[in-house]
Amino acid sequence: MQTIDASIGAVRFPKPIPFGWFSAGRVGEIPSDLITADGEAGAVWSFRAVGRELVAWHDGEQYRIADAFCPHLGAHLGVGGRVDDGCLVCPFHEWTFDGSGANASIPFSDRTNAKAQLRMYPTSEIDGHLRFWYHPDPTVEPTWEIPTLIDDSMIPCGTAEWTVASYWQEMAENSIDMAHFVFIHGSPGLGEVVSATSEPTVNGSTSGRSAGPIRHVINKTVYETPKGLEDGELNVDMYGPGTSVTTFALFGTIKLLATTTPIDNGHCTIRMNFFHDGQELSAAIAPAFVKEVKRQFEQDIPIWENKRFVASPALASYEKPITEFRSWAAQFYA
Ligand code: FES
Ligand SMILES: [Fe+2]
């Protein structure tokens, strides 16, 4: 049997971790002890994402996310650290850091140290996710925001989560790779990308590298249904590299909110939340639908985990959307 050369791993996807808003997790799954029963700040939570060790805490008003290593002498703030009066307290020498990451106090000293600045990541809490902004350059503020994508009338109907040894761009390219739907997922016919636009527009252009971080793609796909073959429309809206909403309209409307969080340069965690529009038909088809999306995702995993990125691919005439997607995706690499 042919074995994969280890050196191939390093070049499977020769791009850095992209910048953007990424989910640290669903708010409901963040350890509950970050906020005490009386609403006070509580414990410190450690996690790994964007190739870094991170910590999160709640300062009484909002979640804060920071690098895990103390700028004093490098202790891990999530191992023995605590929150006191909204400030993160390092376990090693008990220097404290406020919600902006600034040093707030030093024991046995009436001065603080301006150099002891914790690297902070701007956070937001929308659609049930705690998101953080990551850019390799800590001085770059968020260049776009993610609006509320799921309104209150939508009814949750399923969740899923995987960590995959792949890269966000490789996985996101799936939605406009129409031929693979036939051969990997068993679609009865070749679908078509009807339109792909980006916003905000830049110099009047709605596509390509010059256009904005939000991308709207409309696909026409043939579905096999109990009533025979039906044309269905699939709207994929991407909000940078970390969040997408896919709206499936066939007999009812189902939305899939998916977040992709790079863990390191080789693994991503994907979290899916499904919703239907409350119509009887949508509610009825939702369970089978959720099952089918999960099945299709799992069919893609062996391809993603073993493929390598081909920078200059040989494409068929109907695969122009792949080239367009790639030029849009290029804007997220600093
Ligand atoms: S290492 Fe954090 S206070 Fe010293
Ligand atoms: Fe797929």
Coordinates of C-alpha atoms and ligand atoms in Angstrom, one line a residue:
M1 CA 0.0 0.0 0.0
Q2 CA 1.2 3.5 -0.8
T3 CA 1.9 5.6 2.3
I4 CA 1.7 9.3 2.4
D5 CA 5.1 11.0 2.7
A6 CA 5.2 13.0 6.0
S7 CA 6.7 16.0 4.1
I8 CA 3.5 16.3 2.1
G9 CA 1.6 17.3 5.3
A10 CA 3.5 20.5 5.5
V11 CA 2.4 21.6 2.0
R12 CA -1.1 20.2 2.0
F13 CA -2.4 23.7 2.3
P14 CA 0.4 26.3 2.0
K15 CA -1.4 29.3 3.5
P16 CA -1.5 30.6 7.1
I17 CA -4.5 30.7 9.4
P18 CA -6.9 33.2 7.9
F19 CA -8.1 36.3 9.8
G20 CA -11.7 36.9 10.8
W21 CA -14.4 36.2 13.3
F22 CA -14.3 32.7 14.7
S23 CA -16.5 30.9 17.2
A24 CA -14.9 29.9 20.5
G25 CA -18.0 27.8 21.1
R26 CA -21.7 27.9 21.6
V27 CA -22.5 30.1 24.5
G28 CA -24.5 27.3 26.1
E29 CA -21.5 25.0 26.0
I30 CA -19.0 27.4 27.6
P31 CA -18.3 26.1 31.1
S32 CA -21.1 27.6 33.2
D33 CA -18.7 28.5 36.1
L34 CA -17.4 31.5 34.2
I35 CA -20.4 33.3 35.7
T36 CA -21.4 32.6 39.2
A37 CA -25.0 32.0 40.3
D38 CA -25.4 35.6 41.3
G39 CA -24.2 36.9 38.0
E40 CA -20.6 37.6 39.2
A41 CA -17.5 36.8 37.4
G42 CA -16.3 33.3 38.0
A43 CA -13.7 30.9 36.6
V44 CA -11.2 31.0 33.7
W45 CA -11.7 28.8 30.7
S46 CA -8.7 27.6 28.6
F47 CA -9.0 26.5 25.0
R48 CA -6.9 26.2 21.8
A49 CA -7.8 28.0 18.6
V50 CA -6.1 29.9 15.7
G51 CA -2.9 28.1 16.6
R52 CA -2.8 29.7 20.0
E53 CA -3.5 28.9 23.7
L54 CA -6.3 31.1 24.7
V55 CA -8.3 31.9 27.9
A56 CA -11.8 33.3 28.3
W57 CA -13.4 34.8 31.3
H58 CA -16.5 36.9 32.1
D59 CA -15.8 40.2 33.7
G60 CA -19.4 40.7 35.0
E61 CA -20.4 42.5 31.8
Q62 CA -19.1 40.4 28.9
Y63 CA -16.9 37.5 27.9
R64 CA -13.2 38.4 27.4
I65 CA -10.8 36.4 25.4
A66 CA -7.0 36.7 25.7
D67 CA -3.7 34.9 25.1
A68 CA -3.2 32.3 27.8
F69 CA 0.3 33.3 28.8
C70 CA 1.0 35.9 31.3
P71 CA 3.1 38.8 30.0
H72 CA 5.0 39.0 33.3
L73 CA 6.8 35.6 33.4
G74 CA 4.7 33.4 31.2
A75 CA 2.4 31.4 33.5
H76 CA -0.7 29.9 31.9
L77 CA -3.5 32.0 33.1
G78 CA -6.0 29.2 32.8
V79 CA -4.1 26.9 35.1
G80 CA -4.8 28.2 38.6
G81 CA -5.9 31.7 37.4
R82 CA -9.0 33.2 38.7
V83 CA -11.2 36.3 38.3
D84 CA -11.4 38.9 40.9
D85 CA -13.5 42.1 40.6
G86 CA -13.7 41.5 36.8
C87 CA -9.9 41.2 36.5
L88 CA -8.0 38.1 35.5
V89 CA -5.6 37.1 38.3
C90 CA -2.4 35.3 37.3
P91 CA -1.7 32.3 39.6
F92 CA 2.1 32.8 39.6
H93 CA 2.6 36.3 41.2
E94 CA -1.0 37.5 41.2
W95 CA -0.6 40.4 38.8
T96 CA -4.1 41.3 37.6
F97 CA -5.4 42.3 34.1
D98 CA -8.5 44.2 33.3
G99 CA -11.0 43.6 30.4
S100 CA -8.7 45.6 28.1
G101 CA -5.8 43.3 29.0
A102 CA -4.0 46.2 30.8
N103 CA -2.1 45.4 34.0
A104 CA -4.4 46.6 36.8
S105 CA -2.3 45.8 39.9
I106 CA 0.9 44.2 41.1
P107 CA 1.2 42.9 44.6
F108 CA 3.7 44.8 46.9
S109 CA 3.8 47.6 44.4
D110 CA 1.7 50.8 44.1
R111 CA 2.5 51.0 40.4
T112 CA 1.3 49.0 37.4
N113 CA 3.4 48.0 34.4
A114 CA 2.3 49.3 31.0
K115 CA 4.5 46.7 29.2
A116 CA 2.5 43.9 30.8
Q117 CA -0.3 44.1 28.3
L118 CA -2.2 40.9 27.6
R119 CA -3.1 40.3 24.0
M120 CA -6.9 40.6 23.8
Y121 CA -9.3 39.4 21.1
P122 CA -12.4 41.5 20.5
T123 CA -15.5 39.3 21.2
S124 CA -19.2 39.2 20.2
E125 CA -22.1 37.1 21.3
I126 CA -24.6 36.6 18.4
D127 CA -26.8 33.7 17.4
G128 CA -25.7 31.7 20.4
H129 CA -22.0 31.8 19.6
L130 CA -19.2 33.5 21.5
R131 CA -17.0 34.8 18.6
F132 CA -13.6 36.4 18.7
W133 CA -11.7 38.4 16.1
Y134 CA -8.3 37.0 15.1
H135 CA -5.7 38.7 13.0
P136 CA -2.0 37.8 13.1
D137 CA -1.3 41.5 13.6
P138 CA -2.8 42.3 17.1
T139 CA -3.1 46.0 16.1
V140 CA -5.6 45.2 13.3
E141 CA -9.1 45.9 14.6
P142 CA -12.1 44.0 13.1
T143 CA -12.6 45.1 9.5
W144 CA -16.2 43.7 9.4
E145 CA -18.9 42.6 11.7
I146 CA -21.2 39.6 11.6
P147 CA -24.9 40.6 11.9
T148 CA -27.6 38.5 13.6
L149 CA -28.2 35.8 11.1
I150 CA -30.9 33.7 12.7
D151 CA -34.0 35.6 13.8
D152 CA -36.1 34.7 16.8
S153 CA -38.8 33.1 14.7
M154 CA -36.6 30.3 13.6
I155 CA -36.9 27.0 15.5
P156 CA -33.7 25.0 16.4
C157 CA -33.9 21.5 15.0
G158 CA -30.4 20.0 15.4
T159 CA -26.7 20.4 16.1
A160 CA -23.5 18.7 15.0
E161 CA -19.8 19.2 15.6
W162 CA -16.6 17.7 14.2
T163 CA -12.9 18.4 14.3
V164 CA -11.4 17.7 10.9
A165 CA -7.8 17.6 9.8
S166 CA -8.3 20.1 7.0
Y167 CA -8.5 23.8 6.3
W168 CA -11.4 26.2 6.1
Q169 CA -10.9 27.1 2.5
E170 CA -10.8 23.5 1.4
M171 CA -14.0 22.8 3.2
A172 CA -15.7 26.0 2.1
E173 CA -14.9 25.3 -1.6
N174 CA -17.3 22.4 -1.4
S175 CA -20.3 24.5 -1.7
I176 CA -19.4 25.7 -5.2
D177 CA -17.8 22.4 -6.3
M178 CA -20.8 21.1 -8.1
A179 CA -19.4 17.9 -9.6
H180 CA -18.5 16.4 -6.2
F181 CA -22.1 16.4 -5.2
V182 CA -22.7 13.8 -7.9
F183 CA -19.7 11.6 -7.1
I184 CA -19.4 11.9 -3.4
H185 CA -22.9 12.6 -2.3
G186 CA -24.9 10.8 -5.0
S187 CA -26.8 13.8 -6.4
P188 CA -28.8 12.8 -9.5
G189 CA -27.4 15.6 -11.7
L190 CA -24.9 18.4 -12.0
G191 CA -26.0 21.5 -10.2
E192 CA -25.2 25.0 -11.2
V193 CA -23.9 28.1 -9.5
V194 CA -26.5 30.7 -10.6
S195 CA -24.9 33.7 -9.0
A196 CA -22.0 34.6 -6.7
T197 CA -21.6 38.2 -5.4
S198 CA -19.6 39.8 -2.5
E199 CA -20.3 42.7 -0.3
P200 CA -19.6 45.4 0.6
T201 CA -18.8 46.2 -3.0
V202 CA -15.4 47.8 -3.7
N203 CA -15.1 50.2 -6.6
G204 CA -18.4 48.8 -8.0
S205 CA -17.0 45.3 -8.1
T206 CA -19.0 42.5 -6.5
S207 CA -16.7 39.7 -7.2
G208 CA -13.0 38.7 -6.9
R209 CA -10.4 39.8 -4.5
S210 CA -11.4 43.4 -4.5
A211 CA -14.9 42.8 -3.2
G212 CA -15.9 42.5 0.5
P213 CA -15.8 39.7 3.0
I214 CA -19.5 38.7 2.8
R215 CA -20.3 36.4 -0.1
H216 CA -23.7 35.3 -1.4
V217 CA -23.9 32.2 -3.6
I218 CA -27.0 30.8 -5.2
N219 CA -26.9 27.2 -6.4
K220 CA -29.5 25.3 -8.3
T221 CA -29.4 21.6 -7.5
V222 CA -31.4 18.6 -8.4
Y223 CA -32.8 16.7 -5.5
E224 CA -34.1 13.2 -5.4
T225 CA -37.4 13.3 -3.5
P226 CA -40.3 10.9 -2.9
K227 CA -42.1 12.9 -5.6
G228 CA -39.2 12.3 -8.1
L229 CA -36.5 14.7 -9.2
E230 CA -37.1 18.3 -8.1
D231 CA -35.1 21.4 -8.7
G232 CA -34.1 23.1 -5.4
E233 CA -32.3 26.3 -4.6
L234 CA -29.5 26.5 -2.2
N235 CA -28.3 29.9 -0.8
V236 CA -25.0 30.0 0.8
D237 CA -24.0 33.2 2.6
M238 CA -20.5 33.3 3.9
Y239 CA -19.4 35.9 6.5
G240 CA -15.6 35.7 6.1
P241 CA -13.9 32.4 6.8
G242 CA -15.6 31.5 10.1
T243 CA -19.4 31.6 9.6
S244 CA -21.9 30.7 6.9
V245 CA -25.6 30.3 6.6
T246 CA -27.0 27.9 4.1
T247 CA -30.7 28.3 3.3
F248 CA -32.3 25.2 1.7
A249 CA -35.7 25.9 0.1
L250 CA -37.4 22.8 -1.4
F251 CA -40.7 22.0 0.3
G252 CA -40.0 24.1 3.4
T253 CA -37.2 26.3 4.6
I254 CA -34.3 25.1 6.6
K255 CA -31.3 27.1 7.6
L256 CA -27.9 25.8 8.6
L257 CA -25.7 28.1 10.6
A258 CA -22.2 26.7 10.4
T259 CA -19.0 28.0 12.1
T260 CA -15.5 26.9 11.2
T261 CA -12.8 27.6 13.8
P262 CA -9.2 26.9 12.8
I263 CA -7.6 25.1 15.8
D264 CA -4.1 25.0 14.4
N265 CA -2.8 25.1 10.8
G266 CA -4.1 21.6 10.1
H267 CA -7.4 21.2 12.0
C268 CA -10.7 23.0 12.2
T269 CA -13.7 22.5 14.4
I270 CA -17.0 22.8 12.6
R271 CA -20.2 23.5 14.6
M272 CA -23.6 23.3 12.9
N273 CA -26.9 24.5 14.2
F274 CA -30.0 23.8 12.2
F275 CA -33.3 25.8 12.2
H276 CA -36.6 25.5 10.4
D277 CA -39.1 28.2 9.7
G278 CA -41.9 26.8 11.9
Q279 CA -44.1 25.6 9.0
E280 CA -45.6 22.2 9.4
L281 CA -43.9 20.8 6.3
S282 CA -40.5 22.3 7.4
A283 CA -40.8 20.7 10.8
A284 CA -41.7 17.4 9.3
I285 CA -38.8 17.2 6.9
A286 CA -36.2 18.7 9.3
P287 CA -35.0 15.4 11.0
A288 CA -34.3 13.6 7.7
F289 CA -32.8 16.8 6.4
V290 CA -30.4 17.2 9.3
K291 CA -29.4 13.6 9.0
E292 CA -28.7 14.0 5.3
V293 CA -26.5 17.1 5.8
K294 CA -24.5 15.3 8.5
R295 CA -24.2 12.2 6.2
Q296 CA -22.9 14.4 3.3
F297 CA -20.4 16.2 5.6
E298 CA -19.0 12.9 6.8
Q299 CA -18.7 11.7 3.2
D300 CA -16.4 14.7 2.5
I301 CA -14.1 14.1 5.5
P302 CA -11.9 11.5 3.9
I303 CA -11.4 13.7 0.9
W304 CA -10.6 16.7 3.0
E305 CA -8.3 14.9 5.4
N306 CA -6.1 13.4 2.6
K307 CA -6.2 15.9 -0.3
R308 CA -3.7 18.6 -0.9
F309 CA -4.4 22.0 -2.3
V310 CA -3.7 22.5 -6.0
A311 CA -2.8 26.1 -6.4
S312 CA -3.2 26.1 -10.2
P313 CA -5.8 23.5 -10.9
A314 CA -6.9 22.0 -14.2
L315 CA -10.6 22.9 -14.3
A316 CA -13.5 21.9 -16.4
S317 CA -15.4 24.6 -18.3
Y318 CA -18.2 24.7 -15.8
E319 CA -15.8 25.1 -12.8
K320 CA -15.2 28.9 -13.1
P321 CA -17.0 29.4 -9.7
I322 CA -14.0 27.6 -8.1
T323 CA -11.6 30.2 -9.4
E324 CA -13.9 33.0 -8.3
F325 CA -14.3 31.6 -4.8
R326 CA -10.5 31.3 -4.5
S327 CA -9.9 34.9 -5.5
W328 CA -12.5 36.0 -2.9
A329 CA -10.9 33.7 -0.2
A330 CA -7.5 35.2 -0.8
Q331 CA -8.4 38.4 1.0
F332 CA -8.4 36.6 4.4
Y333 CA -4.6 35.9 4.4
A334 CA -2.6 38.7 5.8
Ligands
FES1 S1 3.8 35.1 35.6 FE1 1.9 36.0 35.8 S2 2.1 37.3 37.5 FE2 4.1 36.5 37.2
FE2 FE -19.6 17.9 0.0

